[in-house]
mmCIF file of C-alpha atoms in Angstrom:
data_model
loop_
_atom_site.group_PDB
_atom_site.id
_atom_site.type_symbol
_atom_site.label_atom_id
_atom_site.label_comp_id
_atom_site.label_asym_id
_atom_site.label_seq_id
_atom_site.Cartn_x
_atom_site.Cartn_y
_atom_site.Cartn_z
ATOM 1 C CA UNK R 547 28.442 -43.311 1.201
ATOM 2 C CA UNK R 548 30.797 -43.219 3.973
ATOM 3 C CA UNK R 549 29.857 -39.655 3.871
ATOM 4 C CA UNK R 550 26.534 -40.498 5.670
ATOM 5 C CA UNK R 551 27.138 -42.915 8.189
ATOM 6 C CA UNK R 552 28.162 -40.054 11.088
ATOM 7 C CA UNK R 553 25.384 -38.400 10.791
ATOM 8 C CA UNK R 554 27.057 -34.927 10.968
ATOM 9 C CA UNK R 555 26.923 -34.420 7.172
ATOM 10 C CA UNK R 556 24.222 -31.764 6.901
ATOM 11 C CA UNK R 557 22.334 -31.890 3.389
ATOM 12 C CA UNK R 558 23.970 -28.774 2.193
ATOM 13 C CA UNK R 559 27.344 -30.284 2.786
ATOM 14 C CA UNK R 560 26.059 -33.730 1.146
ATOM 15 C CA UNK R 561 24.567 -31.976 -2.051
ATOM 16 C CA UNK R 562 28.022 -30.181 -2.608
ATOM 17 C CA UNK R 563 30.152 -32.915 -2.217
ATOM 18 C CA UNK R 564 27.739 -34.837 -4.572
ATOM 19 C CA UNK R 565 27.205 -32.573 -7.122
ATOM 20 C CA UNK R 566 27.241 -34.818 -10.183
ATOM 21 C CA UNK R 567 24.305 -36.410 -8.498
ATOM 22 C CA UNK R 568 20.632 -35.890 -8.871
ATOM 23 C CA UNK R 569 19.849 -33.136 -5.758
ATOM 24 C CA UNK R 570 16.662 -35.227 -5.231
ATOM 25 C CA UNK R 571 18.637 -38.490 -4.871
ATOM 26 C CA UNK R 572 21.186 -36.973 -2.719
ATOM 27 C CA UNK R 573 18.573 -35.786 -0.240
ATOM 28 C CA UNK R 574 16.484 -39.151 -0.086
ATOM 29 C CA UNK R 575 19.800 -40.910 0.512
ATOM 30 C CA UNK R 576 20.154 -38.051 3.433
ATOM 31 C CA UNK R 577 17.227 -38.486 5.219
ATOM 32 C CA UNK R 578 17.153 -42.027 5.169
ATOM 33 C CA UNK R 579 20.114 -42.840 6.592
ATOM 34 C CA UNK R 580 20.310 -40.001 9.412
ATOM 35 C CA UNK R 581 16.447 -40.543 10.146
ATOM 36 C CA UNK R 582 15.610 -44.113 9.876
ATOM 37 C CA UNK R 583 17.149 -46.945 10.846
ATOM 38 C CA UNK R 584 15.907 -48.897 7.915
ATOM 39 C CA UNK R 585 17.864 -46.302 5.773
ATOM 40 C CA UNK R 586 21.198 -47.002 7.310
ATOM 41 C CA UNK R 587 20.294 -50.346 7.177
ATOM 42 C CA UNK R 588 19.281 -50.622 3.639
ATOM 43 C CA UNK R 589 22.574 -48.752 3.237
ATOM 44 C CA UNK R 590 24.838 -51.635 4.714
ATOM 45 C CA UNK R 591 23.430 -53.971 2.273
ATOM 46 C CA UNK R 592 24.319 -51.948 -0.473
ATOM 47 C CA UNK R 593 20.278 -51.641 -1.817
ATOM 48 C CA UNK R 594 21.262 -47.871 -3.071
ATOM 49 C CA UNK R 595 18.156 -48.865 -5.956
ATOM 50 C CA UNK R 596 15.679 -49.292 -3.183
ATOM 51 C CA UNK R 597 16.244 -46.025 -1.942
ATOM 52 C CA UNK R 598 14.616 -44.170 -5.243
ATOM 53 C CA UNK R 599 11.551 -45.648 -4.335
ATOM 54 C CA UNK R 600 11.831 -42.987 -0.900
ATOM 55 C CA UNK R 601 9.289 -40.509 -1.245
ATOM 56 C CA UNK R 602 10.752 -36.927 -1.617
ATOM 57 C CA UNK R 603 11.243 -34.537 0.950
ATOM 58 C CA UNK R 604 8.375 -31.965 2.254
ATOM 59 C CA UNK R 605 8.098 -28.825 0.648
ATOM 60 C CA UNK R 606 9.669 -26.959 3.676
ATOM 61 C CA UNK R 607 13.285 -29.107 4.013
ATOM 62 C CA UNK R 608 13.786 -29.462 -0.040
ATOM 63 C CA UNK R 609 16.684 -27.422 -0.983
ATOM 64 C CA UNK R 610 15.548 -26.994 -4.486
ATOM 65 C CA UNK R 611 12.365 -26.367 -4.529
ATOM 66 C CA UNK R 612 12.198 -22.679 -5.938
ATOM 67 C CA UNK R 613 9.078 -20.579 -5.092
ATOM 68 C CA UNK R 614 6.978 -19.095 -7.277
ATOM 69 C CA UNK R 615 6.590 -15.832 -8.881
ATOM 70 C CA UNK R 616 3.948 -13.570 -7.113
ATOM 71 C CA UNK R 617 1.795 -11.878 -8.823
ATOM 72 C CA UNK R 618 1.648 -8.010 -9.256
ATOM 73 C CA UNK R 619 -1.706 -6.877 -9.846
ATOM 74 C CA UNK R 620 -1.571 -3.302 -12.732
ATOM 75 C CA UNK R 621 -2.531 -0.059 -11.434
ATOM 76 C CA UNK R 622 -6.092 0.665 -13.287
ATOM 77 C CA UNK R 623 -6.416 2.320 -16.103
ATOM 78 C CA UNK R 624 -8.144 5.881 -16.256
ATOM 79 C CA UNK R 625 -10.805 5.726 -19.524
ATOM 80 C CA UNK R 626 -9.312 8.084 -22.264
ATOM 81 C CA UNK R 627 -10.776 11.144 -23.388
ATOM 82 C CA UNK R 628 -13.527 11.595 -25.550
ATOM 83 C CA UNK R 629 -12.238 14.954 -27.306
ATOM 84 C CA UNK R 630 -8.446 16.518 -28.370
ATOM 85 C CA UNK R 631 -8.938 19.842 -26.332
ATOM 86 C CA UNK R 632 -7.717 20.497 -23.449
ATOM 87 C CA UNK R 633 -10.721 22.544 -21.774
ATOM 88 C CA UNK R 634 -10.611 25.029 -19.299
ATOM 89 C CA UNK R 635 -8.838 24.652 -16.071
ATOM 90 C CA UNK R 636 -10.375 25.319 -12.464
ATOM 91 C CA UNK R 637 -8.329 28.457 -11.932
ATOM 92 C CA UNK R 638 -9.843 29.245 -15.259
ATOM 93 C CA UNK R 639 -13.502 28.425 -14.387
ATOM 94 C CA UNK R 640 -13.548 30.368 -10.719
ATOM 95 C CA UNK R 641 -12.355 33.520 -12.740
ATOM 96 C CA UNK R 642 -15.098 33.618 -15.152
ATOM 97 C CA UNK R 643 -18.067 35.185 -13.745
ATOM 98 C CA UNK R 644 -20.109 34.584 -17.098
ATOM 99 C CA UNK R 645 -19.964 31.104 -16.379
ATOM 100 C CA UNK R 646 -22.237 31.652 -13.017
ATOM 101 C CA UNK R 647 -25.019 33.003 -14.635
ATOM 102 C CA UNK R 648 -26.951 36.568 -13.357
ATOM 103 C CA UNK R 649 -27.615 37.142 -9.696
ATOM 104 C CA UNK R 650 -24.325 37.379 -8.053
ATOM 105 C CA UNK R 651 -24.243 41.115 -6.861
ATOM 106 C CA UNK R 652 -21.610 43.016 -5.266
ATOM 107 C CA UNK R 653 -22.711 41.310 -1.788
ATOM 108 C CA UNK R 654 -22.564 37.389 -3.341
ATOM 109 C CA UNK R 655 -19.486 36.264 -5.595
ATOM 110 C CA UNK R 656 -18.901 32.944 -6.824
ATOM 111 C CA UNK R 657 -16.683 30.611 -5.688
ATOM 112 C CA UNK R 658 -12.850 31.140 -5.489
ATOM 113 C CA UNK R 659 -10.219 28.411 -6.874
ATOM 114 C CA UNK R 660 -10.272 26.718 -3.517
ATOM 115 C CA UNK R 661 -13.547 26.553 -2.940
ATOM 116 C CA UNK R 662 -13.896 25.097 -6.586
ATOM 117 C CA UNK R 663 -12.229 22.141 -5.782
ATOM 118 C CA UNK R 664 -14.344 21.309 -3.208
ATOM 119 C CA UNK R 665 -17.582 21.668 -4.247
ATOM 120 C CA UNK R 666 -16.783 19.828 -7.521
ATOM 121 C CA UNK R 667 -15.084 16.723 -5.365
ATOM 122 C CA UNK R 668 -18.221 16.565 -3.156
ATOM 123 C CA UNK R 669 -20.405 16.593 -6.227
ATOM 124 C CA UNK R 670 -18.479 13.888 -7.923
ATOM 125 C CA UNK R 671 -16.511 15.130 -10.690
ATOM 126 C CA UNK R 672 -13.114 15.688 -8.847
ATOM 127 C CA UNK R 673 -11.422 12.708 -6.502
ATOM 128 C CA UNK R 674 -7.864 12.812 -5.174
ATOM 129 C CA UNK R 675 -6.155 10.292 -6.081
ATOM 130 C CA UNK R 676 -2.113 9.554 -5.284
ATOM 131 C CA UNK R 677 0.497 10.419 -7.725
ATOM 132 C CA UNK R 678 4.320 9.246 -7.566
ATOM 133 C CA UNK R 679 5.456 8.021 -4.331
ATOM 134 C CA UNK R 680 4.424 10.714 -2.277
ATOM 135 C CA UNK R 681 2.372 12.375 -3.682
ATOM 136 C CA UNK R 682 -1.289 13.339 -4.610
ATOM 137 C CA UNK R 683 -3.077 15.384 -7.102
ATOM 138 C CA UNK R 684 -6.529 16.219 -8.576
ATOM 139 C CA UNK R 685 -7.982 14.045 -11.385
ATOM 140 C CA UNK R 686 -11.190 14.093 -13.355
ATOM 141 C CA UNK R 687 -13.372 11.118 -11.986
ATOM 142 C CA UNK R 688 -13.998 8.500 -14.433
ATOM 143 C CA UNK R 689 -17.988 8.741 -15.105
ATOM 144 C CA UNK R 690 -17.287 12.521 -15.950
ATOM 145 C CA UNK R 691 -14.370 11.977 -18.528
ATOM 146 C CA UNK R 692 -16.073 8.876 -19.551
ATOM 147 C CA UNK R 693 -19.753 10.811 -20.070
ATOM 148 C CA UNK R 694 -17.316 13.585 -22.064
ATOM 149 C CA UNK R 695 -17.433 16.355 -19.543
ATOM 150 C CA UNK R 696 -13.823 16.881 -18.877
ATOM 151 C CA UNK R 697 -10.336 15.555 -18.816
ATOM 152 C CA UNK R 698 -7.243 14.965 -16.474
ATOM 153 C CA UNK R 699 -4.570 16.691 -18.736
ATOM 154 C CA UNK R 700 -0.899 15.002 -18.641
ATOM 155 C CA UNK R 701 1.873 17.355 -19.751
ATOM 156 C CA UNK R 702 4.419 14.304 -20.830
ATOM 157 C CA UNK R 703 1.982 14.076 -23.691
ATOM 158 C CA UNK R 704 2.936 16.089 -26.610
ATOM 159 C CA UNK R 705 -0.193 17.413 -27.401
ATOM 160 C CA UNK R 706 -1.237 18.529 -23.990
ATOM 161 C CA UNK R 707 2.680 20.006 -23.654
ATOM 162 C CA UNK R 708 1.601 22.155 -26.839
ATOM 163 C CA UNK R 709 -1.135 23.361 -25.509
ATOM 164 C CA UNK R 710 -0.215 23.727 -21.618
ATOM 165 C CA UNK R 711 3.721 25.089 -22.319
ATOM 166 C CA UNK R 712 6.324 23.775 -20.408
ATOM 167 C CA UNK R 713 5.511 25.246 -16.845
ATOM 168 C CA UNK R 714 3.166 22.378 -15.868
ATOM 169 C CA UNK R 715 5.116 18.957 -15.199
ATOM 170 C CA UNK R 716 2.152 17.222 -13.390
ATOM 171 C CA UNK R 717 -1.355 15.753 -14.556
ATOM 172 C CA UNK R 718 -4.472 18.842 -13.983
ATOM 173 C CA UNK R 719 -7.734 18.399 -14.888
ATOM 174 C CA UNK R 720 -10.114 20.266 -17.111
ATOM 175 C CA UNK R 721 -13.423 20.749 -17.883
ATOM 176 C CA UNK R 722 -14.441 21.250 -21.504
ATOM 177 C CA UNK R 723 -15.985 25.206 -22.191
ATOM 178 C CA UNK R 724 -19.515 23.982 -23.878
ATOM 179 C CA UNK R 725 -19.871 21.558 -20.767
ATOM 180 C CA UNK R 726 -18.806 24.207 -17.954
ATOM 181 C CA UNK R 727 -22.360 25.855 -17.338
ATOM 182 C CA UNK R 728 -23.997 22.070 -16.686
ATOM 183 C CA UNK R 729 -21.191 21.096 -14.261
ATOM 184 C CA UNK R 730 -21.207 24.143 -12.470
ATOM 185 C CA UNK R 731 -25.384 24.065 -12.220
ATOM 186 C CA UNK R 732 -25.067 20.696 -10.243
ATOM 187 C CA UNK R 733 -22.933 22.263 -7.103
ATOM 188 C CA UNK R 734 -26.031 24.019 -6.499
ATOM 189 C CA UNK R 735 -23.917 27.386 -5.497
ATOM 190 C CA UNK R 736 -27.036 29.548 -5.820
ATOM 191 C CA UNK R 737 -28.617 27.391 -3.512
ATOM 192 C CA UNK R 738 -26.260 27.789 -0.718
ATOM 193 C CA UNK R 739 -26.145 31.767 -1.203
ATOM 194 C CA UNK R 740 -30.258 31.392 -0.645
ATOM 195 C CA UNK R 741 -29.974 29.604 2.105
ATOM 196 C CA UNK R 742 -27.475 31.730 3.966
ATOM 197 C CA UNK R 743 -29.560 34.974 3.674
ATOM 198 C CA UNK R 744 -32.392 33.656 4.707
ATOM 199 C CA UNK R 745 -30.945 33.314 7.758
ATOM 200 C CA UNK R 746 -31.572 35.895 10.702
ATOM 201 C CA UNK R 747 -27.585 36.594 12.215
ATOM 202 C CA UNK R 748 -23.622 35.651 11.262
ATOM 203 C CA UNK R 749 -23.735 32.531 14.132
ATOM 204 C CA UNK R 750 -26.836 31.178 12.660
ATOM 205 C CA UNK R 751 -25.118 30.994 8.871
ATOM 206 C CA UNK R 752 -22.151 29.682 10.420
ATOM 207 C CA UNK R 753 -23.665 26.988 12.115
ATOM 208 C CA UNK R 754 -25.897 25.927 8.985
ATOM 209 C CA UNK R 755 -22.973 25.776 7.155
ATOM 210 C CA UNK R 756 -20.813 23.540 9.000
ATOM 211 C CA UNK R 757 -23.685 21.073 9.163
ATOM 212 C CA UNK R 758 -24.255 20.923 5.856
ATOM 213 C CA UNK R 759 -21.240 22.499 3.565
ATOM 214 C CA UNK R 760 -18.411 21.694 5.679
ATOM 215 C CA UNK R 761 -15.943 20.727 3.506
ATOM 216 C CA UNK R 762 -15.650 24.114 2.254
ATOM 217 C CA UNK R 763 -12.934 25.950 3.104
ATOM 218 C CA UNK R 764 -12.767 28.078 6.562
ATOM 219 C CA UNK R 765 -12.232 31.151 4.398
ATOM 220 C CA UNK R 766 -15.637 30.466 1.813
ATOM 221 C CA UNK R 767 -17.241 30.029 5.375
ATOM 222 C CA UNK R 768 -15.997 33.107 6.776
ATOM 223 C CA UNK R 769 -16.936 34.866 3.567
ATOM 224 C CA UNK R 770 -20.300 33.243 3.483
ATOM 225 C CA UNK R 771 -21.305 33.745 6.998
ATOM 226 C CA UNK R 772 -19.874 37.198 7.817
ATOM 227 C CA UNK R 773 -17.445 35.617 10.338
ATOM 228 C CA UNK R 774 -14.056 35.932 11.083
ATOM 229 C CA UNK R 775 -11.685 33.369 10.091
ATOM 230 C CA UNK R 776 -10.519 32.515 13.357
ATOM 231 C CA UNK R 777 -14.016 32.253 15.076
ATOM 232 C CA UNK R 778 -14.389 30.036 11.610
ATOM 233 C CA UNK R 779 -11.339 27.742 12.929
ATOM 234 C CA UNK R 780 -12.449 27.619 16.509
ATOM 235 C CA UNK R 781 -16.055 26.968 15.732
ATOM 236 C CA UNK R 782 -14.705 24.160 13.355
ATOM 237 C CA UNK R 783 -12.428 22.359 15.924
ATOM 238 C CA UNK R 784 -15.547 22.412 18.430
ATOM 239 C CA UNK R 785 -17.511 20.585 15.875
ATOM 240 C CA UNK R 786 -14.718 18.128 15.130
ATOM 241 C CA UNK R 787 -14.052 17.283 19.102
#
């Protein structure tokens, strides 16, 4: 005990040079003899039994007190697929003009691989989502896969390796060929080549369409509006400031 009675002993110290003792014990007997007066006192008449009946330490100062796990919430899981094949791919779908139906003259085409992407993202069946640490890539939304319209293929699975070869090392998603036509009739494509040639002049179509198809990309809107690209850029950087 003479250990105690300077008061220099920090509780560190104390616990190591007591280690066959209780840590809990070691740290009452610490506190009450270099905080109390009734601890050194108690401690001068020998009552080391008394001392046990010292309440413990706070949370903060207790030495062994170890803290508790945290808990890592998983990543959610994506719903599975509803069918083995792997469907067609977007670069797939913008090069298949029977998949657009009749109408589309030499003047109107449908929409390139870019614009694809967009138009199916603002009509919900495409979200970006991230992938590895830096990373993001294109997945099927979960009401389409789950309602049996598509798929996000992954390559590290054997089957979709079969089918894709070895050149794609990243998830892609698909759409599946019998469900195509619907998914493509809800971007309402034909709607937007209406609307544009019902308009009188190029800065009219340009305007309509970066109030209402924006996302697009500049070169659909140049395409679409009979505008150059850079006029679609400036015009676009107006609208944003």
């Amino acid at each position: 005990m003479d250990l105690f009675r300077d008061r220099r002993t920090s509780l560190t110290e104390a616990q190591d040079a007591l280690y066959r003792d209780v840590p809990e014990v070691v740290a009452r007997l610490h506190e009450a003899i270099t905080e109390t007066h009734w601890g050194r006192s108690r401690l001068a008449m020998g009552d080391y039994g008394s001392l046990m009946e010292l309440p413990l330490l706070s949370e903060p100062e207790a030495t062994t007190a170890r803290p508790k796990p945290l808990h890592i919430p998983k990543p959610p899981t994506r719903p599975k697929a509803q069918r083995k094949e792997r469907g067609l791919t977007i670069q797939a779908i913008a090069d298949r003009s029977d998949l657009w139906g009749e109408g589309l003259d030499c003047h109107h085409h449908h929409p390139g691989k870019e614009a694809l992407y967009r138009l199916l993202e603002e009509n919900g069946w495409l979200e970006r989502a991230p992938f590895g640490r830096e990373q993001s890539r294109w997945f099927v939304t979960d009401k389409a896969v789950e309602g049996g319209y598509g798929q996000t293929v992954d390559p590290s699975n054997v089957h979709s390796l079969t089918l894709s070869g070895g050149r794609k090392a990243f998830p892609f998603p698909v759409f599946y060929e019998d469900k195509v036509k619907d998914v493509l009739w809800t971007l309402g494509w034909d709607m937007i080549l209406k609307a544009v040639d019902a308009l009188e002049d190029k800065k009219a179509r340009l305007a309509w369409l970066l109030d209402h198809h924006s996302y697009l990309p500049n070169m659909t809107l140049a395409q679409l509006s009979g505008m150059g690209i850079a006029t679609v850029e400036r015009r676009r950087r107006e609208n944003d400031g």
